[in-house]
Coordinates of C-alpha atoms and ligand atoms in Angstrom, one line a residue:
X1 CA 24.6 -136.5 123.4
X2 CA 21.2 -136.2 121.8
X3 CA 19.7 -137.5 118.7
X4 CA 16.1 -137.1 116.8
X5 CA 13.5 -139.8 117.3
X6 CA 13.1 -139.2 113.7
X7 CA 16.5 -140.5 112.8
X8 CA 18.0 -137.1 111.4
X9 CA 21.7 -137.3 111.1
X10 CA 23.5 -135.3 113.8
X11 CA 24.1 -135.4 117.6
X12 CA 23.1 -132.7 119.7
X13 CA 24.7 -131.3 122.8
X14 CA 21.6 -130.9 125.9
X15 CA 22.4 -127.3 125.5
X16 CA 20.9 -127.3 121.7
X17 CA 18.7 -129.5 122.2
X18 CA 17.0 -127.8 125.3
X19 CA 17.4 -124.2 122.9
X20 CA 15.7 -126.1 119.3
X21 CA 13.2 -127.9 121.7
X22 CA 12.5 -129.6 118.6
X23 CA 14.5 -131.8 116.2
X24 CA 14.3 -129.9 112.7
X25 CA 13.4 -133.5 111.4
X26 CA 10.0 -133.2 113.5
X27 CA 11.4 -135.0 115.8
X28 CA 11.7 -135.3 119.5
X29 CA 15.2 -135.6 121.1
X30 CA 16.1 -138.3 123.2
X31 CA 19.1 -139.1 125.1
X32 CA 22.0 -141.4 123.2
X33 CA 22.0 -143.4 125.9
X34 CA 20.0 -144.0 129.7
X35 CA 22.0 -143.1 132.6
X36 CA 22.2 -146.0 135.4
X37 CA 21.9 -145.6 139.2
X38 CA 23.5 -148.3 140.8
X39 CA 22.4 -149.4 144.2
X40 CA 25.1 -146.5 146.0
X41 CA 23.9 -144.1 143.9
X42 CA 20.1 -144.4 145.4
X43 CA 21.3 -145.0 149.2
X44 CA 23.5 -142.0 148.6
X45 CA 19.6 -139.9 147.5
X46 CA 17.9 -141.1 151.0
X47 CA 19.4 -139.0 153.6
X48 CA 19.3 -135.9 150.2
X49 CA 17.9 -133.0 150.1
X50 CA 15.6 -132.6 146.9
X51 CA 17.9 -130.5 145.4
X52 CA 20.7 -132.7 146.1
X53 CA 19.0 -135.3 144.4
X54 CA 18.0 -132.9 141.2
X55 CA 21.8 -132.3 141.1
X56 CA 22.7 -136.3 141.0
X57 CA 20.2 -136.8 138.1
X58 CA 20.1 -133.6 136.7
X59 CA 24.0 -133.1 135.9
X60 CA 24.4 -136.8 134.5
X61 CA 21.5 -135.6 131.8
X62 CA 23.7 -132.3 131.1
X63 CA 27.5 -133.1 131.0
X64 CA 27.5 -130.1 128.9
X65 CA 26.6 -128.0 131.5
X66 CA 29.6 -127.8 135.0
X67 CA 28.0 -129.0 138.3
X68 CA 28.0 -124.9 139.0
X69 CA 25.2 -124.3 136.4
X70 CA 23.6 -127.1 137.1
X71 CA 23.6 -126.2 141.0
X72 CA 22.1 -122.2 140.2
X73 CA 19.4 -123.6 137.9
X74 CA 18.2 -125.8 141.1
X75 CA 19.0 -123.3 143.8
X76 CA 16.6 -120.7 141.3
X77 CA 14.3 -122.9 140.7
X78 CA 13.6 -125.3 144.0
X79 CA 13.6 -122.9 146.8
X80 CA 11.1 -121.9 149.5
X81 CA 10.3 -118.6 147.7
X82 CA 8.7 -120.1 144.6
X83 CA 7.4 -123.3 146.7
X84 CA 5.5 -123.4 149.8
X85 CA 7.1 -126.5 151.4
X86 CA 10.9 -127.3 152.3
X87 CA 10.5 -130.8 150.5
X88 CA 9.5 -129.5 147.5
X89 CA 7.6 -132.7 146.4
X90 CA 6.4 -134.1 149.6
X91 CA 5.4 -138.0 149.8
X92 CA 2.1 -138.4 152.2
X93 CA 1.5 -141.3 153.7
X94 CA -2.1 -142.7 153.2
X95 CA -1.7 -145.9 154.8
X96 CA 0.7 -149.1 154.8
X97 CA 1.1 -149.8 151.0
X98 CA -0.8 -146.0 149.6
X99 CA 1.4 -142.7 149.2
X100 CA 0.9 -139.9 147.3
X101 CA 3.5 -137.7 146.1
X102 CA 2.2 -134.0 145.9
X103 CA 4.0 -132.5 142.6
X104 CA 1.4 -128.6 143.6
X105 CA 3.7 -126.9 146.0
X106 CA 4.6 -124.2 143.0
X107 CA 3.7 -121.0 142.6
X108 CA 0.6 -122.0 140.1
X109 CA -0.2 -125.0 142.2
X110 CA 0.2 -127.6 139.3
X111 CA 2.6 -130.3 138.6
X112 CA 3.7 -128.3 135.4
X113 CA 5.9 -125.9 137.9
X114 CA 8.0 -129.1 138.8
X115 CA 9.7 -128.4 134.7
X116 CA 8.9 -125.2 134.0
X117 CA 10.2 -123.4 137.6
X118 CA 13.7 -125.0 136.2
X119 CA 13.5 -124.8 132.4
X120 CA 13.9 -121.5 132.0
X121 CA 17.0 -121.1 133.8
X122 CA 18.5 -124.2 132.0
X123 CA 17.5 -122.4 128.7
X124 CA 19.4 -119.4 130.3
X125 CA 22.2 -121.1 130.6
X126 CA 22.6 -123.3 127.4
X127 CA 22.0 -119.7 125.5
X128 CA 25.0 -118.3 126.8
X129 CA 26.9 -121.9 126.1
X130 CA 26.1 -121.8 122.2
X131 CA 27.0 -118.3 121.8
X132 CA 23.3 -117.5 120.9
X133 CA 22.7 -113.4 121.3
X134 CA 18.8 -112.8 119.7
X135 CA 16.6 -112.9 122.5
X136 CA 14.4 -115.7 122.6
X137 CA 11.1 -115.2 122.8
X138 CA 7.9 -118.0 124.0
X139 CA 4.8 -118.2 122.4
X140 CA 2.9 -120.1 124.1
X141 CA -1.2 -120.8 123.5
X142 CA -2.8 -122.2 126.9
X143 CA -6.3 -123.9 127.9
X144 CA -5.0 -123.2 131.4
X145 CA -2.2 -124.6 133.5
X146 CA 0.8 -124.5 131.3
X147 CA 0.3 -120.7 130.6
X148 CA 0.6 -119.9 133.9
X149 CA 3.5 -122.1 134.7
X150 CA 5.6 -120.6 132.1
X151 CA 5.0 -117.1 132.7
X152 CA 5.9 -118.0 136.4
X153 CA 9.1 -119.9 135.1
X154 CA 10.2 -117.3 132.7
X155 CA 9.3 -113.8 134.3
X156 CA 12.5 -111.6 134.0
X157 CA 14.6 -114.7 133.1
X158 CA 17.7 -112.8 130.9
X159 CA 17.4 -113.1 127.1
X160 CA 14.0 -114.3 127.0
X161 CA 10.6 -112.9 126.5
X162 CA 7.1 -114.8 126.8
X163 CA 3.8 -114.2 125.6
X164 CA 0.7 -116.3 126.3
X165 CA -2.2 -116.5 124.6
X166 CA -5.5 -118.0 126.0
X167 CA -8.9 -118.3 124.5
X168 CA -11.3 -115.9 125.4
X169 CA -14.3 -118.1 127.2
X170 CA -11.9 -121.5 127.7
X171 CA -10.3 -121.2 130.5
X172 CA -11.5 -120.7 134.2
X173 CA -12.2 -117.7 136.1
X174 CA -9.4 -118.6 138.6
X175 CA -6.9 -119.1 135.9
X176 CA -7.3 -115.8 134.0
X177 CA -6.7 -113.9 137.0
X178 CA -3.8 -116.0 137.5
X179 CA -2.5 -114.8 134.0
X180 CA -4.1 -111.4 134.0
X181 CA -2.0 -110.2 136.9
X182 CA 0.9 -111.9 135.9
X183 CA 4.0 -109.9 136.7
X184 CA 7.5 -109.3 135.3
X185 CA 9.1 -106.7 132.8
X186 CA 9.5 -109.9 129.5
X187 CA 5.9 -111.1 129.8
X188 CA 3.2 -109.9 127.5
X189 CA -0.8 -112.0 128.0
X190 CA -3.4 -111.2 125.2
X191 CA -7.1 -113.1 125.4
X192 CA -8.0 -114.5 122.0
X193 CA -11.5 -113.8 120.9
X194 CA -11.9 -117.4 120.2
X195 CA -11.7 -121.2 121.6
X196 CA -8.1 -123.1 121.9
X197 CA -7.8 -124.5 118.8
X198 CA -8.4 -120.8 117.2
X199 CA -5.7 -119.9 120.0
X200 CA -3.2 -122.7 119.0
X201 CA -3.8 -122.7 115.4
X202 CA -3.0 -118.6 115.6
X203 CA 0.4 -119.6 116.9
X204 CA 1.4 -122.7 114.9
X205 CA 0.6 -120.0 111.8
X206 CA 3.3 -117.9 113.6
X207 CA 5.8 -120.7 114.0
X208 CA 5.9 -122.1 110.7
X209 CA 5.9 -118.5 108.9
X210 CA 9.5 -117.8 107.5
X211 CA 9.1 -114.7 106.6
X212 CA 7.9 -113.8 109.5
X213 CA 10.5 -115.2 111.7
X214 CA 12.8 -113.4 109.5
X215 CA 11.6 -110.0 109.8
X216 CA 11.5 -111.2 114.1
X217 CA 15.4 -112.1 113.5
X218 CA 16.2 -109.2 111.1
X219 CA 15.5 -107.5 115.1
X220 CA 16.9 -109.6 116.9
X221 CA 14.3 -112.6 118.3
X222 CA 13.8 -115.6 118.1
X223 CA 10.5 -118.0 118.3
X224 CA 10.7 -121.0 120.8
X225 CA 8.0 -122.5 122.7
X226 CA 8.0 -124.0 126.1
X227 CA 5.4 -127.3 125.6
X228 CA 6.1 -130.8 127.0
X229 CA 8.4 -132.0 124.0
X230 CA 11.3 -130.0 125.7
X231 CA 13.9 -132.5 126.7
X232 CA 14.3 -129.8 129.6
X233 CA 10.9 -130.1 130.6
X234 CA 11.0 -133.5 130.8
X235 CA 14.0 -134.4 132.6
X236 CA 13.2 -132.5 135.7
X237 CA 10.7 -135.0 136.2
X238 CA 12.3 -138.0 136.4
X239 CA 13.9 -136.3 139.8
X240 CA 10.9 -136.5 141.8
X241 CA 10.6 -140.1 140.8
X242 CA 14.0 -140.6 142.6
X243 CA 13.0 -138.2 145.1
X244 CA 9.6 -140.1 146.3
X245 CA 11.5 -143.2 146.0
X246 CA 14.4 -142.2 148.6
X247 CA 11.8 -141.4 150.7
X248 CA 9.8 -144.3 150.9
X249 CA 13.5 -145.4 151.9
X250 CA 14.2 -143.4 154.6
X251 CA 10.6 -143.5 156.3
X252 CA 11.6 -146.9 156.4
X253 CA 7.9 -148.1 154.2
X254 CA 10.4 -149.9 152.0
X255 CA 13.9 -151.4 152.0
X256 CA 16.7 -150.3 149.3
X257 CA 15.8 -152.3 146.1
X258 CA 12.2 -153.4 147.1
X259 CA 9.8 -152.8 144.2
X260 CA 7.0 -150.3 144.0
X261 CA 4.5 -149.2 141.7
X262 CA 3.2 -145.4 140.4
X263 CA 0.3 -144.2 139.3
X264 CA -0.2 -141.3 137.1
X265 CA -3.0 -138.9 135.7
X266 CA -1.6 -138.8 132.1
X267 CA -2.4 -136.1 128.9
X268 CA 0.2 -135.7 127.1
X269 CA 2.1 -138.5 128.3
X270 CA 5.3 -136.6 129.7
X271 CA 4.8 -136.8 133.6
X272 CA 4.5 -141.0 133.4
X273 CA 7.1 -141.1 130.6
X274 CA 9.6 -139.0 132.7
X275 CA 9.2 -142.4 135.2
X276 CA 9.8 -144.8 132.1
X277 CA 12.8 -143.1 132.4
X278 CA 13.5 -143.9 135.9
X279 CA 13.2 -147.4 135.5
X280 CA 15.5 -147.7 133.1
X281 CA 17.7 -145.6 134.9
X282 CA 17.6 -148.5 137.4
X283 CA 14.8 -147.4 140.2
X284 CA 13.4 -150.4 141.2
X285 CA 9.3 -149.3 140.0
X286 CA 7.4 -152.5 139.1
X287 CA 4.1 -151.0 137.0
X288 CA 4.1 -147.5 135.6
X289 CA 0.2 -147.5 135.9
X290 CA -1.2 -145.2 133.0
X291 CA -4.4 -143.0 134.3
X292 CA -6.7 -141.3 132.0
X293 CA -10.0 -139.9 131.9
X294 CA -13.0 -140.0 129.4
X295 CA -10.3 -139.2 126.6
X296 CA -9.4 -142.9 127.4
X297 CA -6.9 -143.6 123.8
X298 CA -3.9 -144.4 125.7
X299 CA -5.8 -147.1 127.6
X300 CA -6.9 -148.6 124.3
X301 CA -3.6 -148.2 123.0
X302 CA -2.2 -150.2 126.2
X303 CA -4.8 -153.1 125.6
X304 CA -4.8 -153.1 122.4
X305 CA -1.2 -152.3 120.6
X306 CA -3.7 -149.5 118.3
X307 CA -3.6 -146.0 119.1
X308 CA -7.0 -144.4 117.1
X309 CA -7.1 -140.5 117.5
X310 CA -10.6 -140.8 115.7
X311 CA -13.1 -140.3 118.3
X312 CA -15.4 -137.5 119.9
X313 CA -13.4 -135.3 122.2
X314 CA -14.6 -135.1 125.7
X315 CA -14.5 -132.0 127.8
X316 CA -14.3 -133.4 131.4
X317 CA -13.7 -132.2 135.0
X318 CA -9.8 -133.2 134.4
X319 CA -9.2 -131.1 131.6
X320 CA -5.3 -130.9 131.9
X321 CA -6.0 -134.5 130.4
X322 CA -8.3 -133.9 128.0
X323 CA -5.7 -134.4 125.2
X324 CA -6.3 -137.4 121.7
X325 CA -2.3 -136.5 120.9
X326 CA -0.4 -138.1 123.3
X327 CA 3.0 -136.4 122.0
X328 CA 5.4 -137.8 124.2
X329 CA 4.8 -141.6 123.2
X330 CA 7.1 -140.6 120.5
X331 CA 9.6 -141.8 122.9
X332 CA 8.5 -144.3 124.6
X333 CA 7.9 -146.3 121.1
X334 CA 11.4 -145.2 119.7
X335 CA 12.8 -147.1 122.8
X336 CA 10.9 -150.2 122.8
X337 CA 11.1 -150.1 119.2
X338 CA 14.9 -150.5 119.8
X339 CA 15.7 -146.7 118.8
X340 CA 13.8 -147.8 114.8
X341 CA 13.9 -144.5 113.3
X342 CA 11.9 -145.4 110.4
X343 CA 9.2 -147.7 111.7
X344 CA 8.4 -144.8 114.4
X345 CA 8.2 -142.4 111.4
X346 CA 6.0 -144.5 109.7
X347 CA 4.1 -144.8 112.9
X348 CA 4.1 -141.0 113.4
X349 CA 3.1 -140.7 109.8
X350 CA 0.5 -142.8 109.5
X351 CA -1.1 -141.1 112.8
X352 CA -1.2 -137.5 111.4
X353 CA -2.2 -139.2 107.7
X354 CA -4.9 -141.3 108.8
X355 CA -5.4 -140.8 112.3
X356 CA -4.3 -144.0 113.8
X357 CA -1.2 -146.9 113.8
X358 CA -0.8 -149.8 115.2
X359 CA 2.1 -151.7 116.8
X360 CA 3.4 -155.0 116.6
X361 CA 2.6 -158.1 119.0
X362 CA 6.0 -158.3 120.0
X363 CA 6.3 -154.4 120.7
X364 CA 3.1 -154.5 122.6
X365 CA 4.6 -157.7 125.2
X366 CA 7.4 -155.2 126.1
X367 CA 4.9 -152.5 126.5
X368 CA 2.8 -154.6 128.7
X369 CA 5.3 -155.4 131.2
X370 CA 6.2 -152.1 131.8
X371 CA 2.9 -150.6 132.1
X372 CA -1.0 -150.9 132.8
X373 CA -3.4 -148.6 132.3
X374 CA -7.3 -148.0 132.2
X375 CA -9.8 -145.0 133.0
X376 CA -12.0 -143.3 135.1
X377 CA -15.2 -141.0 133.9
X378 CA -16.2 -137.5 135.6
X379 CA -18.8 -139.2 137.9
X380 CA -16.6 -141.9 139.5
X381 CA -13.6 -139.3 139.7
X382 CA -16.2 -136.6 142.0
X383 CA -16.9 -139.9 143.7
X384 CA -13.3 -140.9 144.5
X385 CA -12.8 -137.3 145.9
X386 CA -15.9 -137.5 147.8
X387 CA -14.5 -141.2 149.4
X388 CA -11.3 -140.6 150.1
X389 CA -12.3 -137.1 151.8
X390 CA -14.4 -139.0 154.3
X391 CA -12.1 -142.1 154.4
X392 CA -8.7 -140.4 154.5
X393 CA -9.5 -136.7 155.7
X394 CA -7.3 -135.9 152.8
X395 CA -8.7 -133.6 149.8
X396 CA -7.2 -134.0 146.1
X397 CA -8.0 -132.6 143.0
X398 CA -10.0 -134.6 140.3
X399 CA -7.1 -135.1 138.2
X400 CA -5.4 -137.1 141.2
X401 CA -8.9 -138.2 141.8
X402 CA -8.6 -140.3 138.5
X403 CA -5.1 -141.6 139.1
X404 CA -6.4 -142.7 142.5
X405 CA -9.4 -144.6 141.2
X406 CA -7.1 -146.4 138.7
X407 CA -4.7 -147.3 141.1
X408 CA -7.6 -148.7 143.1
X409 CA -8.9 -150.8 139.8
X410 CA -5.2 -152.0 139.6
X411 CA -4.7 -153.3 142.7
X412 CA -8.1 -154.9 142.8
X413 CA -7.7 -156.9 139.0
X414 CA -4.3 -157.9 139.7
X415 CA -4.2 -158.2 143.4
X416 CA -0.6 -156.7 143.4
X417 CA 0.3 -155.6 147.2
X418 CA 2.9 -153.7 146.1
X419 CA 3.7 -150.0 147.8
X420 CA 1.3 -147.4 145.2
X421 CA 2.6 -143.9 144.7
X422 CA -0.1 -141.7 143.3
X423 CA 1.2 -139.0 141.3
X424 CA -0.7 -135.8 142.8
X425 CA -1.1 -133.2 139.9
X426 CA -3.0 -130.1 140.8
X427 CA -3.7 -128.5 144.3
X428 CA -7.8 -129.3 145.2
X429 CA -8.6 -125.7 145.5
X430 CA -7.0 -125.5 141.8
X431 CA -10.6 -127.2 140.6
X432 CA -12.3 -125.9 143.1
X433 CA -15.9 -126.2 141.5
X434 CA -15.5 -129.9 141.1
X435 CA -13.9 -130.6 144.6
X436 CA -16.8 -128.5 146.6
X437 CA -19.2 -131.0 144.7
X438 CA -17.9 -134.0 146.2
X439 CA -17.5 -133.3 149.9
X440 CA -20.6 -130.7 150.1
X441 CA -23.7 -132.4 150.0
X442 CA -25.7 -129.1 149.9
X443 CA -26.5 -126.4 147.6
X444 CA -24.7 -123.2 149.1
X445 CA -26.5 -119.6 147.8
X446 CA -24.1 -117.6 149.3
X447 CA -21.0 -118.6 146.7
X448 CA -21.5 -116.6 143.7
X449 CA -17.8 -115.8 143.4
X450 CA -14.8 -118.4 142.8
X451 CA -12.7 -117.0 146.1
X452 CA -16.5 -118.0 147.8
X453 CA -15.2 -121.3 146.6
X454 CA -12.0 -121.0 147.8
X455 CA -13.0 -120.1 151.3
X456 CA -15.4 -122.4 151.5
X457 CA -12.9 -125.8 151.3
X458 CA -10.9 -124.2 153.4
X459 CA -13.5 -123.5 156.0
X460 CA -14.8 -127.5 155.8
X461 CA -11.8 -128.9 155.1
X462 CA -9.3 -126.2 157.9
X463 CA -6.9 -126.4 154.8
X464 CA -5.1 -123.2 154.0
X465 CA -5.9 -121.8 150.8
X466 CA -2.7 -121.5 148.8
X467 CA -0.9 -118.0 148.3
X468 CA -0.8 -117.6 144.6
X469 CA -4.9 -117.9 144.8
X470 CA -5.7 -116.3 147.9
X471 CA -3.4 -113.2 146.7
X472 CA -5.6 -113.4 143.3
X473 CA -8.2 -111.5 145.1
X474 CA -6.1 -108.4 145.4
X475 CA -4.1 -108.2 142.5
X476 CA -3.7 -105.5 140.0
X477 CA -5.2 -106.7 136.4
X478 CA -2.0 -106.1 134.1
X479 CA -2.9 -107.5 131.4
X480 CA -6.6 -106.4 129.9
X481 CA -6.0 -106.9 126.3
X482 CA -7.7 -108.9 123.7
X483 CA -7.6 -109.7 120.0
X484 CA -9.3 -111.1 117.0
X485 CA -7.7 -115.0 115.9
X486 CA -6.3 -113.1 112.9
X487 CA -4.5 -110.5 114.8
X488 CA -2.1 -112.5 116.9
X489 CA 0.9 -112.1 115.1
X490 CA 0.3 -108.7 114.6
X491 CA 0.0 -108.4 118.1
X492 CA 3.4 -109.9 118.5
X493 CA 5.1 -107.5 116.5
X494 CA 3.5 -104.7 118.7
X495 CA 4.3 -106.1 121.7
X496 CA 8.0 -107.1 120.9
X497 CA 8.8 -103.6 118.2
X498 CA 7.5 -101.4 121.1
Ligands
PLP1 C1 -0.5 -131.3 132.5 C2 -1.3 -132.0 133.6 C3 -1.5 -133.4 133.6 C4 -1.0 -134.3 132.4 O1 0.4 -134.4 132.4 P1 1.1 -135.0 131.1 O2 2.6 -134.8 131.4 O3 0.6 -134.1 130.0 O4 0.7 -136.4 130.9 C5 -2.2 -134.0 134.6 N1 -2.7 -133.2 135.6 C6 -2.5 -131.9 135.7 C7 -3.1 -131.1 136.8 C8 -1.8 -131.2 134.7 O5 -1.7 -129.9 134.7

């Protein structure tokens, strides 16, 4: 069962709480109690499929749900229709004691389709299981990746309906196309004339507006949203933890039990907490090494035990990270907090109050012996690209570009030889501006377009540009329409009343 971080009174099936997303306390919801692997249970994952190992983790997280369900979410969701590789998540090897798992192989060629490709069919299915009958219907405000992801995970997905809003000038040419021509008979995408935070403010009016849901129910819909604080985003992640750990396994790099480290390019703090998870679960991971760019609190917060939110916000060539909330931390302190309702409120409290809190010395020794973190800015992250290009022949995207360069920082101040996993985030021709910087010494007149881009890392690099940009180029534009900040919800009536 499921309970609030917040310390509301109640348990919750996995089926209400993947359907609330959100405790009603403000909450996150967080399993009762950690599953355990023992030893069997990981040999058993080596010689696995990926989706045999989603169903071994998966169905202990959802006893709610028979081994059936469980097995159509995965078959729906991990196949080689919606990614381009049979692995799925494919660990590289980059040399003796350096691997990188690539989490891109989705449709929108970001680590976000790992949770969202599944999500939608788990919210499916725990739908049907508490007798719900309104439709439900995702709002969803986007700088970018996660808009995409979930219009790709929920398109024609039974009793649901998504509509994404983006800001008008904040988000790349590439990734407006990629939402403009989205396709699917339940998806509705509207440009805000505005920048994010008129984008997300516009829905967070929509979502705490009773009336308004009201006169939504009154037809038969209801609001939910697809962001990270899903449990049923975040459990499909602690899979490919287990999965690039069999591996290491059966390419023989490490023996059964032998200890290894990951690094992660971390925002909102639910891809590295998804392997907090996994070591408790029992994988044997060392460090969970905590990567972030110039929007560097969660490194303070590591060093120093205070986690300050007041400080400029960077705009930076990782922007997926580019993020002062970390909301998923919310977990990680309730557990090493030993599951303290009331000291994490005051925690939480005290954050959106006065913008920072701090924790206790004997909070921050458990922290530090699970993790380590620090930070990389723009500049060193184009030059990690640039070296590992030339050194490796292997191209990655600056958001894997920053975990790499922490990784590298790590191993050098603490001398650990330790197998590193880097955590590979985003596809390189996903940031393609950034990537043609680093391994193109020359100015290039003839790119004016972003598919100039495109082709050119493929043509220096003999890499295939993946489908779901290539096809960008020929795509019909479905989706043209814009609207004024104040309009959105207007705009949501429309597209749902007609
Ligand atoms: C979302 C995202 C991240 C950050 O992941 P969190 O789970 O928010 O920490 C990193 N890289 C890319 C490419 C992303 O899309």
């Amino acid at each position: 069962m499921y309970v609030s971080t917040r310390g509301a009174t109640g348990q919750f099936s996995a089926a209400e709480a993947i359907k609330a997303g959100m405790a009603s306390d403000g909450g996150l919801f967080i399993p009762q109690s950690v599953v355990k692997m023992n030893i069997q249970q990981l040999q058993a994952l080596v010689e696995s499929s990926y989706q045999e190992r989603a169903l071994a983790i998966l169905s202990q997280y959802l006893p709610d749900y028979t081994k059936d369900e469980v097995k159509d979410c995965i078959n729906k969701a991990y196949n080689t229709i919606k990614f381009d590789c049979d692995e799925i998540a494919p660990l590289v090897s980059i040399d003796d004691d350096k691997y990188v798992l690539e989490l891109w192989h989705g449709p929108t060629s970001a680590f976000k389709d790992m949770a969202l490709q599944l999500l939608p069919h788990l919210l499916s299915h725990a739908l049907a299981k508490t007798g719900e009958t309104d439709e439900i219907v995702i709002l969803v405000a986007t700088s970018g990746d996660t808009g995409k992801a979930a219009l790709e995970g929920f398109k024609d997905v039974d009793q649901t309906r998504i509509i994404v809003f983006y800001p008008q000038d904040g988000v790349s040419q590439i990734q407006r196309l990629q939402m403009i021509t989205q396709e699917g008979e339940n998806v509705a995408v509207s440009a805000v004339e505005g920048n994010f935070d008129d984008a997300q403010t516009g829905v967070k009016k929509i979502f705490n507006d009773d009336c308004y849901k009201q006169e939504l129910a009154q037809r038969g819909f209801r609001l939910s949203s697809a962001n990270s604080i899903n449990w049923g985003r975040l459990l499909p992640q602690i899979v490919y933890y287990f999965s690039a750990y069999a591996d290491l396994v059966k390419q023989q790099r490490v023996n059964l039990g032998q200890e290894v480290n990951f690094v992660v390019p971390t925002g909102n703090f639910g891809n590295i907490l998804a392997g907090y998870y996994a070591k408790m679960m029992g994988l044997p991971i060392k460090k969970l090494i905590c990567a972030s760019n110039q929007n560097n609190v969660l490194t303070e917060f590591f060093k120093t035990g205070c986690y300050d939110r007041r400080r400029d916000f960077h705009k930076t060539i990782s922007p997926s990270m580019d993020i002062l909330i970390s909301s998923n931390l919310e977990r990680l302190l309730y557990h090493i907090s030993g599951n303290n309702a009331s000291l994490l409120s005051q925690w939480m409290n005290r954050l959106s109050s006065e913008g920072f809190y701090e924790i206790d010395d004997e909070y921050r020794a458990v922290i530090k012996e699970l993790f380590w973190a620090d930070w990389a800015d723009d500049q060193a992250t184009i030059q990690t690209i640039r070296k590992v290009y030339n050194e490796h022949n292997y191209l990655i995207d600056p958001h894997t570009a920053v975990a790499w360069q922490v990784g590298n920082t790590y191993q050098s101040q603490t001398g650990d030889q330790a197998p590193l996993v880097i955590l590979s985030t985003a596809s390189p021709f996903k940031f393609n501006d950034s990537v043609l910087e680093a391994i193109c010494s020359t100015q290039d007149a003839s790119i004016k377009t972003e598919f100039d881009m495109l082709d050119k890392i493929a043509r220096i690099t003999g890499l295939k540009v993946p489908q779901g940009l290539n096809g960008l180029k020929t795509a019909t534009h479905r989706h043209s329409q814009s609207c004024a900040k104040d309009e959105m919800s207007q705009l949501v009536k429309v597209i749902l009343f007609t």
